[in-house]
GROMACS .gro file of C-alpha atoms in nm:
model
  244
    1MET     CA    1  -1.158   0.797  -0.625
    2ASN     CA    2  -1.025   0.492  -0.810
    3ILE     CA    3  -0.815   0.234  -0.632
    4ILE     CA    4  -0.629  -0.021  -0.863
    5PRO     CA    5  -0.434  -0.317  -0.733
    6LEU     CA    6  -0.096  -0.338  -0.902
    7GLY     CA    7   0.022  -0.648  -0.711
    8ILE     CA    8  -0.118  -0.875  -0.445
    9TRP     CA    9   0.174  -1.080  -0.307
   10GLY     CA   10   0.362  -1.059   0.016
   11GLY     CA   11   0.747  -1.126   0.030
   12TYR     CA   12   0.813  -1.161  -0.337
   13PRO     CA   13   0.621  -1.155  -0.665
   14LYS     CA   14   0.510  -1.463  -0.846
   15ALA     CA   15   0.601  -1.490  -1.217
   16ASN     CA   16   0.485  -1.192  -1.419
   17SER     CA   17   0.331  -1.029  -1.118
   18ALA     CA   18   0.410  -0.782  -0.818
   19THR     CA   19   0.412  -0.744  -0.457
   20SER     CA   20   0.125  -0.572  -0.284
   21SER     CA   21   0.076  -0.224  -0.414
   22PHE     CA   22  -0.192  -0.007  -0.521
   23LEU     CA   23  -0.257   0.306  -0.760
   24LEU     CA   24  -0.496   0.565  -0.638
   25GLU     CA   25  -0.645   0.824  -0.882
   26HIS     CA   26  -0.865   1.120  -0.825
   27ASP     CA   27  -0.894   1.437  -1.047
   28ASP     CA   28  -0.608   1.320  -1.272
   29PHE     CA   29  -0.376   1.287  -0.962
   30HIS     CA   30  -0.186   0.967  -0.935
   31CYS     CA   31  -0.056   0.828  -0.610
   32LEU     CA   32   0.132   0.500  -0.565
   33VAL     CA   33   0.097   0.308  -0.234
   34ASP     CA   34   0.419   0.104  -0.173
   35CYS     CA   35   0.657   0.019  -0.450
   36GLY     CA   36   0.799  -0.325  -0.399
   37SER     CA   37   0.932  -0.581  -0.659
   38GLY     CA   38   0.763  -0.578  -1.001
   39VAL     CA   39   0.535  -0.280  -0.917
   40LEU     CA   40   0.701  -0.050  -1.163
   41ALA     CA   41   0.628  -0.275  -1.458
   42SER     CA   42   0.263  -0.325  -1.341
   43LEU     CA   43   0.212   0.050  -1.296
   44GLN     CA   44   0.301   0.116  -1.655
   45ASN     CA   45  -0.016  -0.077  -1.764
   46TYR     CA   46  -0.214   0.211  -1.637
   47ILE     CA   47   0.002   0.526  -1.651
   48ALA     CA   48   0.322   0.640  -1.783
   49LEU     CA   49   0.592   0.689  -1.519
   50ASP     CA   50   0.605   1.057  -1.567
   51GLN     CA   51   0.233   1.078  -1.476
   52LEU     CA   52   0.288   0.962  -1.126
   53ASP     CA   53   0.241   1.253  -0.879
   54ALA     CA   54   0.329   1.095  -0.543
   55VAL     CA   55   0.442   0.779  -0.365
   56VAL     CA   56   0.363   0.672  -0.010
   57ILE     CA   57   0.567   0.401   0.164
   58SER     CA   58   0.426   0.204   0.461
   59HIS     CA   59   0.770   0.066   0.578
   60TYR     CA   60   1.109  -0.024   0.455
   61HIS     CA   61   1.098  -0.412   0.396
   62ALA     CA   62   1.205  -0.494   0.053
   63ASP     CA   63   0.873  -0.610  -0.078
   64HIS     CA   64   0.752  -0.251  -0.015
   65ILE     CA   65   1.050  -0.054  -0.166
   66ALA     CA   66   1.238  -0.284  -0.395
   67ASP     CA   67   1.140  -0.072  -0.709
   68ILE     CA   68   1.209   0.273  -0.557
   69GLY     CA   69   1.555   0.276  -0.703
   70SER     CA   70   1.423   0.183  -1.051
   71LEU     CA   71   1.163   0.457  -1.026
   72GLN     CA   72   1.433   0.710  -0.944
   73TYR     CA   73   1.649   0.600  -1.220
   74SER     CA   74   1.366   0.620  -1.474
   75ARG     CA   75   1.347   0.991  -1.386
   76LEU     CA   76   1.716   1.039  -1.416
   77ILE     CA   77   1.708   0.885  -1.765
   78GLN     CA   78   1.426   1.114  -1.870
   79TYR     CA   79   1.632   1.415  -1.734
   80TYR     CA   80   1.933   1.306  -1.953
   81LEU     CA   81   1.703   1.277  -2.254
   82GLY     CA   82   1.596   1.635  -2.212
   83HIS     CA   83   1.261   1.564  -2.044
   84PRO     CA   84   1.300   1.686  -1.672
   85SER     CA   85   1.013   1.661  -1.431
   86PRO     CA   86   0.980   1.824  -1.090
   87ALA     CA   87   1.115   1.622  -0.803
   88LEU     CA   88   0.856   1.330  -0.728
   89PRO     CA   89   0.759   1.332  -0.362
   90ILE     CA   90   0.798   1.013  -0.179
   91TYR     CA   91   0.651   0.998   0.154
   92GLY     CA   92   0.786   0.759   0.420
   93HIS     CA   93   0.852   0.761   0.798
   94ALA     CA   94   1.184   0.872   0.931
   95LYS     CA   95   1.217   0.600   1.228
   96ASP     CA   96   1.479   0.443   1.003
   97GLU     CA   97   1.696   0.748   0.904
   98GLU     CA   98   1.913   0.543   0.659
   99GLN     CA   99   1.618   0.419   0.463
  100PHE     CA  100   1.430   0.755   0.472
  101ALA     CA  101   1.737   0.932   0.334
  102LYS     CA  102   1.739   0.711   0.020
  103LEU     CA  103   1.395   0.844  -0.073
  104THR     CA  104   1.577   1.165  -0.189
  105TYR     CA  105   1.771   1.111  -0.510
  106LYS     CA  106   1.960   1.385  -0.686
  107GLU     CA  107   1.687   1.628  -0.822
  108GLN     CA  108   1.459   1.341  -0.923
  109THR     CA  109   1.279   1.239  -0.596
  110HIS     CA  110   1.232   1.405  -0.257
  111GLY     CA  111   1.169   1.226   0.061
  112ILE     CA  112   0.898   1.375   0.286
  113GLU     CA  113   0.848   1.251   0.638
  114ILE     CA  114   0.507   1.110   0.749
  115SER     CA  115   0.422   1.018   1.117
  116GLU     CA  116   0.142   0.879   1.322
  117GLU     CA  117   0.093   1.220   1.481
  118HIS     CA  118  -0.005   1.429   1.182
  119SER     CA  119  -0.223   1.389   0.879
  120VAL     CA  120  -0.088   1.541   0.533
  121GLN     CA  121  -0.238   1.660   0.218
  122ILE     CA  122  -0.118   1.469  -0.085
  123GLY     CA  123  -0.284   1.615  -0.386
  124PRO     CA  124  -0.670   1.573  -0.338
  125PHE     CA  125  -0.607   1.324  -0.062
  126THR     CA  126  -0.615   1.386   0.310
  127VAL     CA  127  -0.385   1.105   0.439
  128SER     CA  128  -0.360   1.008   0.800
  129PHE     CA  129  -0.148   0.727   0.970
  130CYS     CA  130  -0.165   0.456   1.228
  131PRO     CA  131   0.123   0.243   1.361
  132THR     CA  132   0.082  -0.142   1.309
  133VAL     CA  133   0.219  -0.443   1.487
  134HIS     CA  134   0.504  -0.562   1.266
  135PRO     CA  135   0.884  -0.655   1.315
  136VAL     CA  136   0.984  -0.310   1.184
  137TYR     CA  137   0.797   0.031   1.227
  138CYS     CA  138   0.510   0.035   0.972
  139LEU     CA  139   0.231   0.271   0.923
  140ALA     CA  140  -0.135   0.195   0.807
  141MET     CA  141  -0.281   0.463   0.588
  142LYS     CA  142  -0.626   0.627   0.547
  143PHE     CA  143  -0.683   0.824   0.218
  144THR     CA  144  -0.987   1.055   0.236
  145VAL     CA  145  -1.153   1.267  -0.031
  146ALA     CA  146  -1.478   1.459   0.064
  147ASP     CA  147  -1.679   1.181   0.243
  148LYS     CA  148  -1.508   0.879   0.091
  149SER     CA  149  -1.214   0.692   0.243
  150VAL     CA  150  -0.999   0.385   0.191
  151VAL     CA  151  -0.779   0.231   0.462
  152PHE     CA  152  -0.482   0.012   0.400
  153THR     CA  153  -0.369  -0.185   0.693
  154ALA     CA  154  -0.010  -0.232   0.545
  155ASP     CA  155   0.173  -0.514   0.724
  156THR     CA  156   0.041  -0.587   1.065
  157GLU     CA  157  -0.079  -0.857   1.301
  158TRP     CA  158  -0.395  -0.783   1.509
  159ALA     CA  159  -0.385  -0.429   1.664
  160ASP     CA  160  -0.681  -0.292   1.848
  161GLN     CA  161  -0.603   0.058   1.729
  162LEU     CA  162  -0.665  -0.026   1.383
  163VAL     CA  163  -1.040  -0.072   1.458
  164SER     CA  164  -1.077   0.287   1.556
  165PHE     CA  165  -0.848   0.396   1.276
  166ALA     CA  166  -1.054   0.213   1.008
  167LYS     CA  167  -1.391   0.305   1.165
  168ASN     CA  168  -1.668   0.337   0.899
  169THR     CA  169  -1.426   0.337   0.610
  170ASP     CA  170  -1.573   0.271   0.266
  171LEU     CA  171  -1.312   0.031   0.171
  172LEU     CA  172  -1.071  -0.167   0.394
  173ILE     CA  173  -0.772  -0.319   0.210
  174SER     CA  174  -0.621  -0.553   0.454
  175GLU     CA  175  -0.320  -0.779   0.444
  176ALA     CA  176  -0.400  -1.148   0.483
  177ASN     CA  177  -0.078  -1.327   0.472
  178LEU     CA  178  -0.157  -1.615   0.690
  179TYR     CA  179  -0.377  -1.931   0.693
  180GLU     CA  180  -0.579  -1.985   1.013
  181GLU     CA  181  -0.339  -2.263   1.128
  182HIS     CA  182  -0.042  -2.014   1.128
  183ILE     CA  183  -0.203  -1.752   1.367
  184GLY     CA  184   0.054  -1.690   1.639
  185LYS     CA  185   0.335  -1.857   1.449
  186SER     CA  186   0.434  -1.585   1.203
  187PRO     CA  187   0.481  -1.244   1.358
  188GLY     CA  188   0.347  -0.930   1.194
  189HIS     CA  189   0.073  -1.061   0.989
  190LEU     CA  190  -0.299  -1.124   0.976
  191ALA     CA  191  -0.504  -1.438   0.878
  192GLY     CA  192  -0.815  -1.410   0.686
  193SER     CA  193  -1.051  -1.441   0.987
  194GLN     CA  194  -0.874  -1.148   1.161
  195ALA     CA  195  -0.895  -0.928   0.855
  196GLY     CA  196  -1.268  -1.009   0.846
  197LYS     CA  197  -1.300  -0.930   1.224
  198LEU     CA  198  -1.122  -0.596   1.162
  199ALA     CA  199  -1.351  -0.508   0.880
  200SER     CA  200  -1.659  -0.605   1.101
  201GLU     CA  201  -1.556  -0.432   1.413
  202ALA     CA  202  -1.469  -0.123   1.202
  203ASN     CA  203  -1.809  -0.129   1.016
  204ALA     CA  204  -1.617  -0.114   0.685
  205GLY     CA  205  -1.828  -0.112   0.374
  206GLN     CA  206  -1.618  -0.352   0.171
  207LEU     CA  207  -1.305  -0.578   0.251
  208VAL     CA  208  -1.033  -0.645  -0.008
  209LEU     CA  209  -0.753  -0.892   0.089
  210THR     CA  210  -0.394  -0.841  -0.028
  211HIS     CA  211  -0.015  -0.918   0.066
  212LEU     CA  212  -0.104  -1.287   0.010
  213PRO     CA  213   0.094  -1.610   0.066
  214HIS     CA  214   0.240  -1.805  -0.228
  215HIS     CA  215   0.132  -2.144  -0.101
  216GLY     CA  216  -0.200  -2.302  -0.029
  217ASP     CA  217  -0.552  -2.215  -0.167
  218LEU     CA  218  -0.619  -1.857  -0.136
  219GLN     CA  219  -0.993  -1.924  -0.126
  220ASP     CA  220  -0.932  -2.059   0.217
  221ILE     CA  221  -0.812  -1.729   0.327
  222LEU     CA  222  -1.120  -1.558   0.164
  223GLN     CA  223  -1.361  -1.801   0.320
  224ALA     CA  224  -1.208  -1.745   0.672
  225ALA     CA  225  -1.270  -1.378   0.623
  226GLN     CA  226  -1.613  -1.438   0.520
  227THR     CA  227  -1.687  -1.618   0.852
  228THR     CA  228  -1.619  -1.313   1.054
  229PHE     CA  229  -1.737  -1.035   0.817
  230ALA     CA  230  -2.092  -1.030   0.672
  231GLY     CA  231  -2.027  -0.770   0.396
  232ILE     CA  232  -1.860  -0.799   0.061
  233ALA     CA  233  -1.516  -0.950   0.084
  234GLU     CA  234  -1.280  -1.049  -0.203
  235ILE     CA  235  -0.924  -1.119  -0.298
  236ALA     CA  236  -0.774  -0.818  -0.444
  237GLU     CA  237  -0.770  -0.854  -0.839
  238VAL     CA  238  -0.482  -0.681  -1.033
  239GLY     CA  239  -0.627  -0.429  -1.269
  240LYS     CA  240  -0.972  -0.395  -1.125
  241PHE     CA  241  -1.103  -0.061  -1.053
  242TYR     CA  242  -1.245  -0.017  -0.707
  243SER     CA  243  -1.432   0.316  -0.727
  244LEU     CA  244  -1.561   0.520  -0.440
   0.00000   0.00000   0.00000
């Protein structure tokens, strides 16, 4: 399994970049995790759009779904050009019925409901979910292939249930949108020390930080994570292949 960061920013992308999103590859199956602003442009550095096999959405804030419409339109254009593809499955929760309905578009994409109660099989991946603590309903995700797993916290502040959910994962990809001085002042997000604590208590093999802020020195967030996690920790690097 390869995990490739496509974007690392929270809220909105910096110039020539994208919001937090990842491409998962295994046995020629390509799955996109979140599809915010700039993600579609970044994705095409690695695969053609018609090679995408599935999309999984953690929640419906704009920095996680902004490019869904463009993705749908790209498939419609190919249909008009005489290159139709099967409907692309887009997985998302149905707690927000209006936003979930938008995942289905003509014959180009098809929304499939996910929930914290059930795991789903998406190509080679067994995917399970855990609710996070965020201003809107949001799901963390665990992708498992054979005996390897990667956990995405999605957007969240500290949540005890994430420790058991991420237990013994090979790779924990955690949001780290806050500097230490902002803990408790910005709801729904983690600081570096909290991401490190989560990785440590879950006994994760490696920690990768994403959904980063646009201000300050990101090395401060990494250093805070390293004070609470003794394993390998790093800032997500766009285009790097994390292989399990």
